[in-house]
Coordinates of C-alpha atoms and ligand atoms in Angstrom, one line a residue:
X164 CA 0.0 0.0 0.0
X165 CA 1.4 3.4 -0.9
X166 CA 2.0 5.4 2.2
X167 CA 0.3 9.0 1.7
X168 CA 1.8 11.1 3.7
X169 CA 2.6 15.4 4.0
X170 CA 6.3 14.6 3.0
X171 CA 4.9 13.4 -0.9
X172 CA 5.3 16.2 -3.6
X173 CA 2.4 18.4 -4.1
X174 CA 2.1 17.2 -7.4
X175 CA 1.3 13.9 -6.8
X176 CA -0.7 14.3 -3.6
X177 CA -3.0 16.7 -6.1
X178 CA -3.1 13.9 -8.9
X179 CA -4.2 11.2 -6.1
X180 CA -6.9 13.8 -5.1
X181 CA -7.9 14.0 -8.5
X182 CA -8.0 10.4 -9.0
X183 CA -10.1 9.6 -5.9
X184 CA -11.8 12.3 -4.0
X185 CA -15.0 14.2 -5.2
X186 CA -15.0 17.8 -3.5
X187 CA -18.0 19.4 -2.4
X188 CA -19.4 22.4 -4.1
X189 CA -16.4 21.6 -6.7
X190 CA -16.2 21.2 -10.5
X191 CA -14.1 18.5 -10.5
X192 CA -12.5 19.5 -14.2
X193 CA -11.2 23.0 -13.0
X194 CA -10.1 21.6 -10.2
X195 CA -7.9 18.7 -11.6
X196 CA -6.4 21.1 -14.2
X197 CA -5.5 23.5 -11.5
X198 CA -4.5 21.3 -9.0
X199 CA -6.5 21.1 -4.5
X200 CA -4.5 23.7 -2.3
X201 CA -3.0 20.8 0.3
X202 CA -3.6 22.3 3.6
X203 CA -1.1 20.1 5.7
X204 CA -1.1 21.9 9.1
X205 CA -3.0 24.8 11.1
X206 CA -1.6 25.9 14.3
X207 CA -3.4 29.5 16.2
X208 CA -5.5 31.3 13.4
X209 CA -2.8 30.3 10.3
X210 CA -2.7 27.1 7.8
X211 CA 0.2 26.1 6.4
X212 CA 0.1 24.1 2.9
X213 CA 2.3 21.4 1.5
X214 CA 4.8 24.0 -0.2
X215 CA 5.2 25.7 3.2
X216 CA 3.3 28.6 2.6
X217 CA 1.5 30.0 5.1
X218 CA -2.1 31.6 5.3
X219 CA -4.1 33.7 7.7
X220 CA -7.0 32.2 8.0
X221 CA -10.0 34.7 8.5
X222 CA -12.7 32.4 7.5
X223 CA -12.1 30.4 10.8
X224 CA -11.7 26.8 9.0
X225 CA -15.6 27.4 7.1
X226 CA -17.1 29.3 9.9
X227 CA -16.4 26.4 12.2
X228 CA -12.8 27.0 14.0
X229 CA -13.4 29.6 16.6
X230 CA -11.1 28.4 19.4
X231 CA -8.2 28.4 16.6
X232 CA -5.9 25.2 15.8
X233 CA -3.7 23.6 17.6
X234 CA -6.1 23.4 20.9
X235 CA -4.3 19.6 22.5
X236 CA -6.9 19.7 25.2
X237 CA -9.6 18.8 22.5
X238 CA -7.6 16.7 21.1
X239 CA -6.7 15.0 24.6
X240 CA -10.4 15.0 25.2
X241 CA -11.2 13.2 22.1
X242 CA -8.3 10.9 22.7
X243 CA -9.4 10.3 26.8
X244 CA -13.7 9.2 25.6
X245 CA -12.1 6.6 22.8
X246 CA -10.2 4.9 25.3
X247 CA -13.2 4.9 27.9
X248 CA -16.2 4.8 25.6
X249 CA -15.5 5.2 21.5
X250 CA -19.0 4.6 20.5
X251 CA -22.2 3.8 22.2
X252 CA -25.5 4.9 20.6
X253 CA -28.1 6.8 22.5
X254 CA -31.3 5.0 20.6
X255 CA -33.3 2.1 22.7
X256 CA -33.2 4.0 26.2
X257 CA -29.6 4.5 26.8
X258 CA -27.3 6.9 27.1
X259 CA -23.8 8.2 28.5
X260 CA -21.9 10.5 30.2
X261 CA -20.7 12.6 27.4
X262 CA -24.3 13.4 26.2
X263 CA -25.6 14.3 29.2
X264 CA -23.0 16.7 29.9
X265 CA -23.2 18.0 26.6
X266 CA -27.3 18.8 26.4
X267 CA -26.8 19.9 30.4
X268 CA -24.0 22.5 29.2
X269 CA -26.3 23.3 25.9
X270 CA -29.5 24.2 27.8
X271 CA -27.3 26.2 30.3
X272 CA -26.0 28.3 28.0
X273 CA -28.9 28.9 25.3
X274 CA -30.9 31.4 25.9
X275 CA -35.1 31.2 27.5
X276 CA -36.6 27.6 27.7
X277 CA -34.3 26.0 25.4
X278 CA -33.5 23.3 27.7
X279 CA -33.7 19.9 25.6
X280 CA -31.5 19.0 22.7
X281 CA -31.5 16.5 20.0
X282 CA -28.2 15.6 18.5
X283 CA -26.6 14.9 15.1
X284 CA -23.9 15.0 13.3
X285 CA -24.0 18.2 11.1
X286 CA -26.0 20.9 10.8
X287 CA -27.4 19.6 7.4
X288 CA -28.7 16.5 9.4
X289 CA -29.9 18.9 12.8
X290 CA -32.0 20.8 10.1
X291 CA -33.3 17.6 8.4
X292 CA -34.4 17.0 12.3
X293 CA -35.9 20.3 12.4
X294 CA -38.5 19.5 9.4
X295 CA -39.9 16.2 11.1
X296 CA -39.7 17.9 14.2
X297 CA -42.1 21.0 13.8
X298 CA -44.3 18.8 11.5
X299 CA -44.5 16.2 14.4
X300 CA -44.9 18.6 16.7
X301 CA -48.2 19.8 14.7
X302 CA -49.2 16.7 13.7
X303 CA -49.6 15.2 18.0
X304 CA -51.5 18.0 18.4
X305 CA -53.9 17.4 16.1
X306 CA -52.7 19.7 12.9
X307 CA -51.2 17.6 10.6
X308 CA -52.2 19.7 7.8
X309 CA -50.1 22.4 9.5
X310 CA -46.6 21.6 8.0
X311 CA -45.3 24.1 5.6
X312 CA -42.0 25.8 6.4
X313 CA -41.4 29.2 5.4
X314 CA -37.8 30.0 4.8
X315 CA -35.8 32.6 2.6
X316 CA -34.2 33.3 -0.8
X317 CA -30.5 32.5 -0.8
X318 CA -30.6 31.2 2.8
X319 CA -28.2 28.0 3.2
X320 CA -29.4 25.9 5.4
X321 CA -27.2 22.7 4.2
X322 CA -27.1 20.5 1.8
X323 CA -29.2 17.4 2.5
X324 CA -32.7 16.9 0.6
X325 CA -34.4 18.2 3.5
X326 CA -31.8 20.9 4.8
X327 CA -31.1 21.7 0.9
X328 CA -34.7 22.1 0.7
X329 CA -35.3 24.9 3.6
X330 CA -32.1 26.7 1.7
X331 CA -32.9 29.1 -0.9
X332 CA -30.2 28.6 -3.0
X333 CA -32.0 27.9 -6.6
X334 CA -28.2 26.3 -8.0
X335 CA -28.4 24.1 -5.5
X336 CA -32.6 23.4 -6.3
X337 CA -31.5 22.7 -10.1
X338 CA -29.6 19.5 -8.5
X339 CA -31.4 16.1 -7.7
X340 CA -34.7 17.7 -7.6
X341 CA -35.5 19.8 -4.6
X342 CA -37.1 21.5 -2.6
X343 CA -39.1 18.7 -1.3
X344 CA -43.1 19.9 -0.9
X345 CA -44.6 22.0 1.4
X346 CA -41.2 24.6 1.4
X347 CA -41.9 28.3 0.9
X348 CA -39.2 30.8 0.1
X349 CA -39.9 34.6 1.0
X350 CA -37.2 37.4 0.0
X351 CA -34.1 37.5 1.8
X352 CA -33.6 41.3 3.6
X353 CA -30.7 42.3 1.4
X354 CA -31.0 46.2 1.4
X355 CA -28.2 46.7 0.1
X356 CA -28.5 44.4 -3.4
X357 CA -32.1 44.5 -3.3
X358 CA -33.3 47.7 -1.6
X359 CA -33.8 50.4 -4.4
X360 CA -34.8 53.5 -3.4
X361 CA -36.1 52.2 0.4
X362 CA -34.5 53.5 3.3
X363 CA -32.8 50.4 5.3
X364 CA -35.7 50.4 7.8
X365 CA -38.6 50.9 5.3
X366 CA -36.9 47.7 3.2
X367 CA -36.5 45.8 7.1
X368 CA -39.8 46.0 7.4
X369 CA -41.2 45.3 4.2
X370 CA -39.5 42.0 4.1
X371 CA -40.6 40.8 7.3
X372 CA -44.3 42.1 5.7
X373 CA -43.6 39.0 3.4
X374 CA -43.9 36.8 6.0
X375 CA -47.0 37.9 7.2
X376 CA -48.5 38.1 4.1
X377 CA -47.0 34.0 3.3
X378 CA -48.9 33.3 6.6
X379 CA -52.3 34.8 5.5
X380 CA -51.9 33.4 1.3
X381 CA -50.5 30.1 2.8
X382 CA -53.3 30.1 5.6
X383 CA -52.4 29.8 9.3
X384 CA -53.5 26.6 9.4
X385 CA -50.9 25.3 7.1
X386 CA -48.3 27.4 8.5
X387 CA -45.5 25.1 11.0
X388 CA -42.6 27.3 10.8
X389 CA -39.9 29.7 9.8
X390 CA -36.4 29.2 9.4
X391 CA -34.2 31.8 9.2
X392 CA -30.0 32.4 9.9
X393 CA -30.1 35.6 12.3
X394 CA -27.1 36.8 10.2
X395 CA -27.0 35.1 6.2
X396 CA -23.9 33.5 6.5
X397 CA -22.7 31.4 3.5
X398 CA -25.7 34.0 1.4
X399 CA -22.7 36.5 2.0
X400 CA -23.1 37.8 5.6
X401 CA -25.9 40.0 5.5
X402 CA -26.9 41.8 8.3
X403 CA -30.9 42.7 8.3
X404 CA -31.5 46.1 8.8
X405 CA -32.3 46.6 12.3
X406 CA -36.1 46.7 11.7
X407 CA -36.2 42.7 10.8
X408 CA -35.9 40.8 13.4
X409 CA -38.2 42.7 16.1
X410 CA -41.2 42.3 13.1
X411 CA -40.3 38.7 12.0
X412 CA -40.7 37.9 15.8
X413 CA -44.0 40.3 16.1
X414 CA -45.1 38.4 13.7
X415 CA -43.9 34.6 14.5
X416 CA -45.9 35.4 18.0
X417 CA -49.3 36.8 16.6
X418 CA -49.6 33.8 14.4
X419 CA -48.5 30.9 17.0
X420 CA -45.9 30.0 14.4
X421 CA -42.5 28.2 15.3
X422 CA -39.5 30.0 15.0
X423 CA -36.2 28.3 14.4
X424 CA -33.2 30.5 14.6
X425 CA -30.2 28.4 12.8
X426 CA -27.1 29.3 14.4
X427 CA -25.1 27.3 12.8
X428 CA -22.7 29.9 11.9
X429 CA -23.9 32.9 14.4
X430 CA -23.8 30.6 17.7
X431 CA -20.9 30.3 19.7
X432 CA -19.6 33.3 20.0
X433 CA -19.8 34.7 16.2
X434 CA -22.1 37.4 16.8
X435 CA -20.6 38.4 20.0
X436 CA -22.6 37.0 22.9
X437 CA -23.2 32.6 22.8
X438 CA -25.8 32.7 19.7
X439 CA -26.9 35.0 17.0
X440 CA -30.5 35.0 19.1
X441 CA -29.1 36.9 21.9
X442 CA -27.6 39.9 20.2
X443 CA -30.5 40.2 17.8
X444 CA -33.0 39.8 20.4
X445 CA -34.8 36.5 18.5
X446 CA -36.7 34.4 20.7
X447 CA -37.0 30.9 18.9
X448 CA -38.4 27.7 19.5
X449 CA -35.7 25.8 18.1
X450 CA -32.1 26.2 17.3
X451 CA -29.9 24.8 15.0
X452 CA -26.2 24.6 16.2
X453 CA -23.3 22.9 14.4
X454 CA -19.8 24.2 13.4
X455 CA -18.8 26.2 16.7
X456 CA -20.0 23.7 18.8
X457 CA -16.9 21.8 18.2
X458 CA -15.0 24.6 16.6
X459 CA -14.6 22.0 13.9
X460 CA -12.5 19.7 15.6
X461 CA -15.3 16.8 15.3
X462 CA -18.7 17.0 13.1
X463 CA -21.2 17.3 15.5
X464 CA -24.6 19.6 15.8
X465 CA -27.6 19.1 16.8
X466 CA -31.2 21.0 18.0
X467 CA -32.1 22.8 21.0
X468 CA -35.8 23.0 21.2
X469 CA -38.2 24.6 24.0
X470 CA -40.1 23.1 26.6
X471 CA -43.3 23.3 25.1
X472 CA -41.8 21.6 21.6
X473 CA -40.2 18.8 23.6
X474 CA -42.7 17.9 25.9
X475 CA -45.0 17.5 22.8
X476 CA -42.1 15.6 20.7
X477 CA -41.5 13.6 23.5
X478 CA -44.9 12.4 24.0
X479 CA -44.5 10.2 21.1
X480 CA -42.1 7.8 19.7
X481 CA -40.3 10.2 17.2
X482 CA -39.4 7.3 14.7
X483 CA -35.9 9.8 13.7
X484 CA -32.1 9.2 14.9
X485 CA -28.5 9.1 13.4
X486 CA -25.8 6.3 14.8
X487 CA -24.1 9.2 15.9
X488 CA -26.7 10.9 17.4
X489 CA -24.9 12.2 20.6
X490 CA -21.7 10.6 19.9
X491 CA -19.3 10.0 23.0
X492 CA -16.1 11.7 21.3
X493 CA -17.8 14.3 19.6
X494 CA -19.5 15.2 22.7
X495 CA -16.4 15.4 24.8
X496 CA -14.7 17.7 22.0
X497 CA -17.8 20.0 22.1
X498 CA -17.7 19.7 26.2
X499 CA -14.1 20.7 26.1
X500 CA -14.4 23.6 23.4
X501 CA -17.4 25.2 25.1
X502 CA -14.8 25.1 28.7
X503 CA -12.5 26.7 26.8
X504 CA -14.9 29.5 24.8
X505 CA -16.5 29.8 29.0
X506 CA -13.8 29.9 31.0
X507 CA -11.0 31.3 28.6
X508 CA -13.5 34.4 28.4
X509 CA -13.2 34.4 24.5
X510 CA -17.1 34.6 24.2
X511 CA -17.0 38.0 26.4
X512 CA -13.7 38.9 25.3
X513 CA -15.6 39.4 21.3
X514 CA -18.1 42.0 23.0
X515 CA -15.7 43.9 24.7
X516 CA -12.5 43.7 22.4
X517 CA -11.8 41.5 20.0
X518 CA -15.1 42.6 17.8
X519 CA -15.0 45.8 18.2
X520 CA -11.3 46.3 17.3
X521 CA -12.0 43.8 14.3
X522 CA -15.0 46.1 13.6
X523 CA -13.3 49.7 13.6
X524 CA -10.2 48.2 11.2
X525 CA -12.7 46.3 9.1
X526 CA -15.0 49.8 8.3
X527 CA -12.1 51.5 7.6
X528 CA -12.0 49.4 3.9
X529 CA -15.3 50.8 3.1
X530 CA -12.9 54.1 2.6
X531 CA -11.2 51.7 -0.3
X532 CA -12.3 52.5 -3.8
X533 CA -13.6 49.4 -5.0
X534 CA -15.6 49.0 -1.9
X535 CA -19.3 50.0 -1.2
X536 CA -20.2 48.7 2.3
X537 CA -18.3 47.1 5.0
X538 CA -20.7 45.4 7.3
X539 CA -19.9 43.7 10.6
X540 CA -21.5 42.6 13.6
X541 CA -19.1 40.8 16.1
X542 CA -16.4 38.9 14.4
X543 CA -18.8 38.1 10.9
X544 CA -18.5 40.5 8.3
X545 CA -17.9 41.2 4.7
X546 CA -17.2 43.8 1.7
X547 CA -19.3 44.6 -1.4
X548 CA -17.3 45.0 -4.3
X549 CA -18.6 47.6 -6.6
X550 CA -17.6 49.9 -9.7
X551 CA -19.7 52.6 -8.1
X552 CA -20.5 53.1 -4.6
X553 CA -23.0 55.8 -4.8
X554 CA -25.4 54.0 -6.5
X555 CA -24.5 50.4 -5.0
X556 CA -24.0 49.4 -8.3
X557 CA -23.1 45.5 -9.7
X558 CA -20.7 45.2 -12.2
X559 CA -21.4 45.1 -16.1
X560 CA -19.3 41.8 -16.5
X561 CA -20.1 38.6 -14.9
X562 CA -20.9 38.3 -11.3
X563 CA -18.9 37.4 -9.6
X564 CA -15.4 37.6 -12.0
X565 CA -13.9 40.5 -9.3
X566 CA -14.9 38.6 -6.1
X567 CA -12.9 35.2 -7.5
X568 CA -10.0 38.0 -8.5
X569 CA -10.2 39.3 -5.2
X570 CA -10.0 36.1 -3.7
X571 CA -7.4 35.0 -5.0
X572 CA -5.2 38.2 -4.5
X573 CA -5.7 37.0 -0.9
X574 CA -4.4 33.9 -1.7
X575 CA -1.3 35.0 -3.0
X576 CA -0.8 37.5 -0.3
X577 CA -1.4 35.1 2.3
X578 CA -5.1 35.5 3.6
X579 CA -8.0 33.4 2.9
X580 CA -10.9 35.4 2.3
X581 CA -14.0 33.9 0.6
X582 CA -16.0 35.6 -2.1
X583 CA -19.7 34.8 -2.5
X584 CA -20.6 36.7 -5.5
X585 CA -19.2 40.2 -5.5
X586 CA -19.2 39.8 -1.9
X587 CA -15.9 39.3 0.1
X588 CA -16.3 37.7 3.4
X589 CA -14.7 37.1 6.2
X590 CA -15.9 34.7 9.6
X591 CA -12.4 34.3 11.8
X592 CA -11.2 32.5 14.6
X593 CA -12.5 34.5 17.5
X594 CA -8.3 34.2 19.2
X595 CA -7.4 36.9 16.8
X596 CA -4.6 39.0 18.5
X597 CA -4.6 42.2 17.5
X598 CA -1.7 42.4 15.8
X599 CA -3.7 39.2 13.5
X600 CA -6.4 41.5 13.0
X601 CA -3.7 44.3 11.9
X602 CA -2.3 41.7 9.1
X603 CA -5.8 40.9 8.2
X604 CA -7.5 44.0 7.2
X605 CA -3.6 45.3 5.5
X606 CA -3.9 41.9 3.7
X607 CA -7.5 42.6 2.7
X608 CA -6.4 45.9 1.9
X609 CA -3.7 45.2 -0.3
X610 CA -5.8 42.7 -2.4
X611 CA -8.4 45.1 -3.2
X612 CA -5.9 47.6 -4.7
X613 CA -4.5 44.6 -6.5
X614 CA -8.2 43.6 -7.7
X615 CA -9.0 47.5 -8.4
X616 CA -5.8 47.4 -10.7
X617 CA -6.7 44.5 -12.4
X618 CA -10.6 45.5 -12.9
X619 CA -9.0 48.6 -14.3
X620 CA -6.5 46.5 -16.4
X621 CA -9.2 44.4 -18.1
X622 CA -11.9 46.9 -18.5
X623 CA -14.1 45.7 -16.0
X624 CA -15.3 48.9 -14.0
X625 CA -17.9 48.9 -15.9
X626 CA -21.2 49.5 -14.1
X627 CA -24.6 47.6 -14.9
X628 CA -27.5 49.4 -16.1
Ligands
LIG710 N1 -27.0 26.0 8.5 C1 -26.2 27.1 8.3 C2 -26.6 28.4 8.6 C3 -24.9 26.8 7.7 O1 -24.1 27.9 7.4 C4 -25.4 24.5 7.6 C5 -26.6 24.8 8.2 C6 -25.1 23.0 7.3 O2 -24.2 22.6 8.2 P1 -23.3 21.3 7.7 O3 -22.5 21.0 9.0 O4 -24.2 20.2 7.3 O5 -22.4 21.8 6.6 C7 -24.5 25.5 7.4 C8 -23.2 25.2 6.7 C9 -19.9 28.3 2.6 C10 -20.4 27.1 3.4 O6 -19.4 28.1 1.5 C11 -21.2 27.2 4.5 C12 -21.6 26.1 5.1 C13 -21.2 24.8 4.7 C14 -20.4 24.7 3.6 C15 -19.9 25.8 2.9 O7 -20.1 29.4 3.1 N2 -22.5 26.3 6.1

């Protein structure tokens, strides 16, 4: 058997990845003419790849990594539960230590009644819970007719059926034939791409209109839920105006509908308090965690759901489960991470220092020519590229062609920064020194003028109509 191993040429390890492995969200043709990046090590908030390069990494792993790398307790945590306990599963009336700790910790720290959780191993499959859950809920008490979900346009909520489904992606919809029935999309509250002439409040509060006026076309009666990110993430982090959320919830509360708030990218510190419900004032029913959770060191998510839901939920058998629902390790590494995000203060240290510095350096690039807006609420934020400010305008040429520029800039300059669209984003381990955020936002800085010269270069400043 060949030994694979970080000491083979980067050549060859890309040709074996090209042989064998099918990437996610990947076309498989680019990428084996071009060649997988080889991340080989990640130590603090920087990767290091199989030429030795190294890489700030603002996008925190994908969203996932906010204790940083390199953390051995979690890794002495995982190693500790496989010796005790590798596997048991938590179906036919037993459990274990790890996932009683875990849900005990969970319900401590989420916010209200949220006291009961219901693991799984993503957040794809914690969504797909979410579905049967609020239908089941409905259907025990006596509304089964009740089970349409209301979610939004260009919301990700994963990429199961179901959790595919809730998203609003429409790429990902052409695929394999979702959304699966009884899934409504409402408009997303993107002022500034979609907000015309609207002030940001007037446009906040016409899109949470829409779903009042879903719940009144739809009927109330048919109505279980709405799904919603607090903050888009993977849409392109994009902060409602601050109108939204108070309506969606006005609303969510006159009509007796269920609210579930997917943190999978907001919770855990992101947004500057535990979850994205706390410091935009949501009160859900039901929230989706993931990523954070474990900072990414083992998949893991999973539901935390009200009283009210779970004392209906568990007044039946509710036929659902994974085989690693609650699973021992996974657990442990959550356990540990969340001692460390506690005690370590790096939750409170984001309110009071690490987002706010992050946030004053990060505004500053809205001052950068190719830049329209600079958004950013705790350590989530991102940039809209544009060829004219003033009027928030897209770009004539394909969207798109200056985020991937920008992108990879970064790259070469040592920074990963995503690009969703036009849209440059950034999601970073919450350790950030500030001397890290320094090199960030100078890195950033640097590859807009880079992209900005190369727009120029090519003739793409060019404004749409
Ligand atoms: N909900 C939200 C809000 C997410 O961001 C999921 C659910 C699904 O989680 P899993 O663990 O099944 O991936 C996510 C995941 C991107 C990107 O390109 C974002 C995610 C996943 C992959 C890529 O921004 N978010």
């Amino acid at each position: 058997m060949t030994l694979i191993s970080n000491h083979l040429p980067t050549a060859e390890l890309q040709a074996l990845d090209a042989a064998h492995h099918m990437h996610p969200f990947t076309n498989g043709g680019e990428l084996e003419a071009k060649g997988a990046r080889v991340i080989t090590r990640a130590k603090g908030v920087t990767l290091t790849d199989s030429d030795g390069n190294d890489y700030l990494d603002a996008m925190a792993g994908l969203w996932c990594v906010n204790i940083g790398y390199g953390r051995d307790e979690l890794a002495e945590a995982a190693a500790r539960q496989m010796r005790e306990l590798p596997y048991y599963n938590t179906f036919f009336q037993t459990t274990h230590v790890p996932a009683i700790a875990l849900a005990q910790k969970l319900a401590e720290l989420a916010p209200g009644d949220l006291n009961h959780v219901f693991f799984a191993g993503s957040g794809s499959e914690a969504n797909d819970t979410n579905i049967r859950m609020v239908r089941t809920y409905w259907a025990q008490k006596g509304q089964p007719e009740k089970n349409i979900i209301i979610s939004r346009k260009n919301a990700y909520h994963g990429s199961s059926v179901g959790s595919g489904s809730l998203g609003g992606m429409t790429f990902m919809h052409e695929q394999g034939g979702l959304p699966i029935p009884n899934v409504h999309h409402i408009d997303q509250p993107h002022w500034w791409a979609e907000g015309g002439d609207t002030s940001p409040e007037e446009f906040g509060l016409e899109r949470a209109g829409q779903l009042e006026k879903a719940i009144k076309d739809l009927g109330v009666d048919r109505v279980a839920a709405f799904i919603a990110e607090p903050i888009q993430g993977a849409g392109g982090v994009i902060i409602p105006p601050e109108t939204y959320w108070p309506e969606i919830q006005r609303i969510c509360d006159k009509y007796g509908i269920l609210l579930i708030a997917d943190e999978v990218i907001c919770g855990f510190g992101r947004t500057g308090s535990w979850f994205g419900s706390n410091t935009l004032g949501i009160r859900p029913h039901i929230m989706t965690v993931a990523k954070g959770l474990s900072s990414g060191y083992a998949p893991i998510g999973g539901s935390i759901v009200c009283d009210e839901v779970a004392q209906v939920i568990n007044n039946c058998e509710f036929a659902h489960g994974y085989t690693y629902s609650g699973h021992p390790m996974t657990c442990a590494v959550a356990l540990e991470n969340l001692r460390i995000l506690q005690e370590e203060g790096i939750v409170d240290r984001v309110a009071s220092h690490t987002g706010p510095y992050l946030q004053e350096k990060w505004r500053g690039l809205a001052e950068h020519p190719l830049v329209g807006e600079a958004p950013i609420v705790g350590m989530m934020g991102s940039i809209a590229l544009t060829p004219d400010a003033a009027r928030r305008a897209k770009f004539a040429a394909d969207q798109g062609a200056a985020g991937l520029k920008c992108r990879e800039h970064c790259f070469r300059n040592g920074l990963v920064m995503r690009h969703v669209g036009d849209r440059m984003i950034i999601s970073p381990p919450l350790v950030m020194t500030d001397s890290e955020i320094d090199t960030l936002v100078d890195r950033a800085w640097t590859a807009l003028d880079l992209t900005l010269a190369q727009l120029k270069k090519e003739g793409l400043m060019e404004a749409a109509e």
